[in-house]
Amino acid sequence: MTARIGVITFPGSLDDRDAQRAISIAGGEPVALWHGDHDLKGVDALVLPGGFSYGDYLRAGAIAALAPIMAEVKDAAAKGMPVLGICNGFQMLVEAHLLPGGLIRNAHQQFIRRDQRLRVENASTAWTSDFAEGEEIVIPLKNADGGYIADAETLKRVHGEGLVALRYLGVNPNGSIDDIAGITNERGNVVGLMPHPEHAVEPGFGPGTAVAMRSGVDGLGFFSSALSAVVAAAA
């Protein structure tokens, strides 16, 4: 089967087309969805893409988390559908309480962009299963409100239940607590991360690495993992 993965466009989304392209390269069928609808069009998984939804007014992702389609996103996530939030999408997921914690302005109060080293901490989610636990990858990062925060009780649960999906390596670019770059829910079907895997799926167009200059395909594993999860669920 060919997995159909929906990509939701919000006012201010910038990376929706990039996410669609990444899904195609991974072997899936991208399906364009609109924030104002209540129709997921029968997709098998969902991506909330990066950008600046509603101009990041109020808080990044806060208004988008109340968009009409988010009611369907919450229902689908509760039923086990794989949902990935990238950057602004991650912000939406925490604002919608689909993931614990929150995201605030970068510690240095500046927008940052860089090729970021990451370590995969949890390789059992629907979006990270094609990686090995402890594997180091490099994908682009670009954000102004990427500092992950959580209160002491939430942080204890995040660590105790293995909900840290990815950590920053080498440098913590935004002041995220405990170098957290991405987290998952308890079930493992919902994942949010600040770096952008959709910008590292095609040889020659993403960051190079020390291993034979793989030239930026480390992000592809997120999308191929979801395709595998969809096939396994349908079996």
GROMACS .gro file of C-alpha atoms in nm:
model
  235
    1MET     CA    1   0.000   0.000   0.000
    2THR     CA    2   0.099   0.361  -0.049
    3ALA     CA    3   0.065   0.560   0.271
    4ARG     CA    4  -0.127   0.886   0.238
    5ILE     CA    5   0.019   1.154   0.464
    6GLY     CA    6  -0.163   1.481   0.510
    7VAL     CA    7   0.022   1.810   0.543
    8ILE     CA    8  -0.186   2.087   0.699
    9THR     CA    9  -0.136   2.442   0.571
   10PHE     CA   10  -0.204   2.726   0.815
   11PRO     CA   11  -0.189   3.099   0.741
   12GLY     CA   12   0.184   3.165   0.760
   13SER     CA   13   0.303   2.809   0.693
   14LEU     CA   14   0.633   2.815   0.505
   15ASP     CA   15   0.744   2.454   0.483
   16ASP     CA   16   0.427   2.274   0.383
   17ARG     CA   17   0.545   2.216   0.026
   18ASP     CA   18   0.883   2.096   0.153
   19ALA     CA   19   0.707   1.845   0.377
   20GLN     CA   20   0.497   1.724   0.086
   21ARG     CA   21   0.810   1.678  -0.123
   22ALA     CA   22   0.980   1.485   0.158
   23ILE     CA   23   0.683   1.250   0.179
   24SER     CA   24   0.698   1.187  -0.196
   25ILE     CA   25   1.071   1.118  -0.187
   26ALA     CA   26   1.017   0.871   0.099
   27GLY     CA   27   0.761   0.686  -0.113
   28GLY     CA   28   0.436   0.816   0.032
   29GLU     CA   29   0.150   1.014  -0.116
   30PRO     CA   30   0.128   1.370   0.020
   31VAL     CA   31  -0.222   1.509   0.071
   32ALA     CA   32  -0.271   1.885   0.108
   33LEU     CA   33  -0.504   1.978   0.396
   34TRP     CA   34  -0.638   2.320   0.498
   35HIS     CA   35  -0.654   2.456   0.852
   36GLY     CA   36  -1.011   2.579   0.816
   37ASP     CA   37  -1.159   2.243   0.718
   38HIS     CA   38  -1.290   1.953   0.927
   39ASP     CA   39  -1.182   1.688   0.676
   40LEU     CA   40  -0.864   1.479   0.699
   41LYS     CA   41  -0.948   1.317   0.362
   42GLY     CA   42  -0.884   0.967   0.490
   43VAL     CA   43  -0.510   1.012   0.540
   44ASP     CA   44  -0.297   0.760   0.730
   45ALA     CA   45  -0.069   1.011   0.904
   46LEU     CA   46  -0.034   1.386   0.953
   47VAL     CA   47   0.239   1.650   0.940
   48LEU     CA   48   0.204   1.994   1.096
   49PRO     CA   49   0.472   2.191   0.911
   50GLY     CA   50   0.704   2.474   1.004
   51GLY     CA   51   0.646   2.843   0.949
   52PHE     CA   52   0.497   3.135   1.138
   53SER     CA   53   0.128   3.052   1.168
   54TYR     CA   54  -0.079   3.365   1.230
   55GLY     CA   55   0.245   3.562   1.251
   56ASP     CA   56   0.331   3.398   1.587
   57TYR     CA   57   0.090   3.643   1.751
   58LEU     CA   58  -0.002   3.572   2.114
   59ARG     CA   59   0.243   3.279   2.126
   60ALA     CA   60   0.397   3.072   1.850
   61GLY     CA   61   0.145   2.804   1.757
   62ALA     CA   62  -0.118   2.918   2.007
   63ILE     CA   63  -0.376   3.042   1.755
   64ALA     CA   64  -0.315   2.756   1.510
   65ALA     CA   65  -0.376   2.509   1.793
   66LEU     CA   66  -0.738   2.634   1.793
   67ALA     CA   67  -0.789   2.602   1.416
   68PRO     CA   68  -1.095   2.401   1.308
   69ILE     CA   69  -0.894   2.106   1.174
   70MET     CA   70  -0.717   2.062   1.507
   71ALA     CA   71  -1.029   1.897   1.647
   72GLU     CA   72  -0.981   1.622   1.390
   73VAL     CA   73  -0.606   1.611   1.458
   74LYS     CA   74  -0.670   1.552   1.828
   75ASP     CA   75  -0.923   1.277   1.757
   76ALA     CA   76  -0.690   1.107   1.509
   77ALA     CA   77  -0.395   1.126   1.749
   78ALA     CA   78  -0.606   0.976   2.028
   79LYS     CA   79  -0.685   0.683   1.798
   80GLY     CA   80  -0.315   0.624   1.727
   81MET     CA   81  -0.261   0.802   1.396
   82PRO     CA   82   0.104   0.911   1.350
   83VAL     CA   83   0.130   1.291   1.385
   84LEU     CA   84   0.452   1.489   1.336
   85GLY     CA   85   0.495   1.853   1.431
   86ILE     CA   86   0.799   2.029   1.283
   87CYS     CA   87   0.913   2.359   1.439
   88ASN     CA   88   0.592   2.567   1.429
   89GLY     CA   89   0.405   2.236   1.416
   90PHE     CA   90   0.581   2.130   1.738
   91GLN     CA   91   0.466   2.456   1.894
   92MET     CA   92   0.109   2.377   1.787
   93LEU     CA   93   0.127   2.030   1.943
   94VAL     CA   94   0.233   2.157   2.284
   95GLU     CA   95  -0.024   2.438   2.269
   96ALA     CA   96  -0.291   2.179   2.184
   97HIS     CA   97  -0.170   1.964   2.478
   98LEU     CA   98  -0.090   1.672   2.253
   99LEU     CA   99   0.267   1.687   2.385
  100PRO     CA  100   0.387   1.794   2.731
  101GLY     CA  101   0.580   2.111   2.808
  102GLY     CA  102   0.608   2.432   2.611
  103LEU     CA  103   0.830   2.637   2.380
  104ILE     CA  104   0.954   2.990   2.445
  105ARG     CA  105   1.179   3.252   2.288
  106ASN     CA  106   1.538   3.142   2.226
  107ALA     CA  107   1.766   3.211   2.522
  108HIS     CA  108   1.971   3.466   2.326
  109GLN     CA  109   1.656   3.637   2.192
  110GLN     CA  110   1.760   3.587   1.831
  111PHE     CA  111   1.642   3.383   1.534
  112ILE     CA  112   1.893   3.106   1.468
  113ARG     CA  113   1.966   2.892   1.164
  114ARG     CA  114   2.231   2.623   1.147
  115ASP     CA  115   2.303   2.264   1.053
  116GLN     CA  116   2.235   2.092   1.383
  117ARG     CA  117   2.374   1.770   1.522
  118LEU     CA  118   2.117   1.557   1.703
  119ARG     CA  119   2.111   1.227   1.890
  120VAL     CA  120   1.812   0.995   1.858
  121GLU     CA  121   1.709   0.912   2.213
  122ASN     CA  122   1.391   0.717   2.138
  123ALA     CA  123   1.386   0.498   1.828
  124SER     CA  124   1.054   0.331   1.906
  125THR     CA  125   0.818   0.605   1.787
  126ALA     CA  126   0.620   0.609   1.463
  127TRP     CA  127   0.856   0.878   1.331
  128THR     CA  128   1.196   0.750   1.450
  129SER     CA  129   1.183   0.372   1.410
  130ASP     CA  130   1.416   0.373   1.107
  131PHE     CA  131   1.692   0.516   1.326
  132ALA     CA  132   1.895   0.337   1.592
  133GLU     CA  133   1.883   0.453   1.952
  134GLY     CA  134   2.187   0.674   2.008
  135GLU     CA  135   2.234   0.741   1.636
  136GLU     CA  136   2.371   1.085   1.552
  137ILE     CA  137   2.221   1.279   1.263
  138VAL     CA  138   2.250   1.627   1.112
  139ILE     CA  139   1.951   1.827   0.991
  140PRO     CA  140   1.882   2.201   0.953
  141LEU     CA  141   1.745   2.414   1.235
  142LYS     CA  142   1.575   2.754   1.204
  143ASN     CA  143   1.369   2.908   1.479
  144ALA     CA  144   1.318   3.203   1.713
  145ASP     CA  145   1.093   3.035   1.970
  146GLY     CA  146   1.257   2.697   2.012
  147GLY     CA  147   1.345   2.684   2.380
  148TYR     CA  148   1.179   2.374   2.529
  149ILE     CA  149   1.053   2.419   2.886
  150ALA     CA  150   0.863   2.210   3.138
  151ASP     CA  151   0.792   2.231   3.508
  152ALA     CA  152   0.971   1.994   3.745
  153GLU     CA  153   0.687   1.740   3.760
  154THR     CA  154   0.643   1.732   3.382
  155LEU     CA  155   1.016   1.706   3.324
  156LYS     CA  156   1.038   1.414   3.565
  157ARG     CA  157   0.767   1.237   3.367
  158VAL     CA  158   0.929   1.321   3.032
  159HIS     CA  159   1.256   1.164   3.144
  160GLY     CA  160   1.104   0.881   3.344
  161GLU     CA  161   0.878   0.764   3.061
  162GLY     CA  162   1.140   0.801   2.787
  163LEU     CA  163   0.955   1.079   2.608
  164VAL     CA  164   1.269   1.261   2.491
  165ALA     CA  165   1.290   1.173   2.123
  166LEU     CA  166   1.593   1.382   2.023
  167ARG     CA  167   1.864   1.588   2.190
  168TYR     CA  168   2.092   1.861   2.062
  169LEU     CA  169   2.458   1.765   2.033
  170GLY     CA  170   2.761   1.991   2.025
  171VAL     CA  171   2.569   2.307   2.103
  172ASN     CA  172   2.233   2.389   2.255
  173PRO     CA  173   2.112   2.648   2.004
  174ASN     CA  174   1.812   2.789   2.188
  175GLY     CA  175   1.848   2.717   2.559
  176SER     CA  176   1.616   2.415   2.563
  177ILE     CA  177   1.615   2.248   2.902
  178ASP     CA  178   1.833   1.935   2.911
  179ASP     CA  179   1.922   1.986   2.542
  180ILE     CA  180   1.579   1.856   2.438
  181ALA     CA  181   1.522   1.895   2.063
  182GLY     CA  182   1.213   1.678   2.027
  183ILE     CA  183   0.969   1.476   2.234
  184THR     CA  184   0.702   1.210   2.190
  185ASN     CA  185   0.381   1.120   2.364
  186GLU     CA  186   0.353   0.802   2.571
  187ARG     CA  187   0.203   0.603   2.285
  188GLY     CA  188   0.480   0.705   2.045
  189ASN     CA  189   0.252   0.813   1.761
  190VAL     CA  190   0.284   1.190   1.819
  191VAL     CA  191   0.630   1.348   1.784
  192GLY     CA  192   0.739   1.711   1.780
  193LEU     CA  193   1.083   1.849   1.703
  194MET     CA  194   1.229   2.192   1.636
  195PRO     CA  195   1.483   2.100   1.361
  196HIS     CA  196   1.358   2.045   1.005
  197PRO     CA  197   1.395   1.691   0.865
  198GLU     CA  198   1.208   1.789   0.547
  199HIS     CA  199   1.510   1.997   0.444
  200ALA     CA  200   1.743   1.697   0.455
  201VAL     CA  201   1.589   1.431   0.232
  202GLU     CA  202   1.769   1.462  -0.100
  203PRO     CA  203   2.143   1.408  -0.172
  204GLY     CA  204   2.324   1.733  -0.238
  205PHE     CA  205   2.056   1.962  -0.098
  206GLY     CA  206   2.100   1.926   0.277
  207PRO     CA  207   2.386   1.954   0.526
  208GLY     CA  208   2.694   1.745   0.457
  209THR     CA  209   2.820   1.502   0.717
  210ALA     CA  210   3.156   1.357   0.809
  211VAL     CA  211   3.058   1.016   0.675
  212ALA     CA  212   3.144   1.028   0.303
  213MET     CA  213   2.951   1.353   0.262
  214ARG     CA  214   2.607   1.196   0.262
  215SER     CA  215   2.492   1.546   0.177
  216GLY     CA  216   2.186   1.583   0.385
  217VAL     CA  217   1.962   1.278   0.376
  218ASP     CA  218   1.943   1.229   0.753
  219GLY     CA  219   1.591   1.371   0.763
  220LEU     CA  220   1.449   1.104   0.535
  221GLY     CA  221   1.430   0.852   0.817
  222PHE     CA  222   1.150   1.043   0.988
  223PHE     CA  223   0.922   1.006   0.687
  224SER     CA  224   1.021   0.648   0.600
  225SER     CA  225   0.955   0.556   0.965
  226ALA     CA  226   0.599   0.685   0.933
  227LEU     CA  227   0.544   0.487   0.614
  228SER     CA  228   0.659   0.173   0.795
  229ALA     CA  229   0.427   0.250   1.088
  230VAL     CA  230   0.130   0.291   0.855
  231VAL     CA  231   0.201  -0.037   0.675
  232ALA     CA  232   0.245  -0.221   1.005
  233ALA     CA  233  -0.083  -0.083   1.137
  234ALA     CA  234  -0.266  -0.198   0.824
  235ALA     CA  235  -0.122  -0.550   0.835
   0.00000   0.00000   0.00000
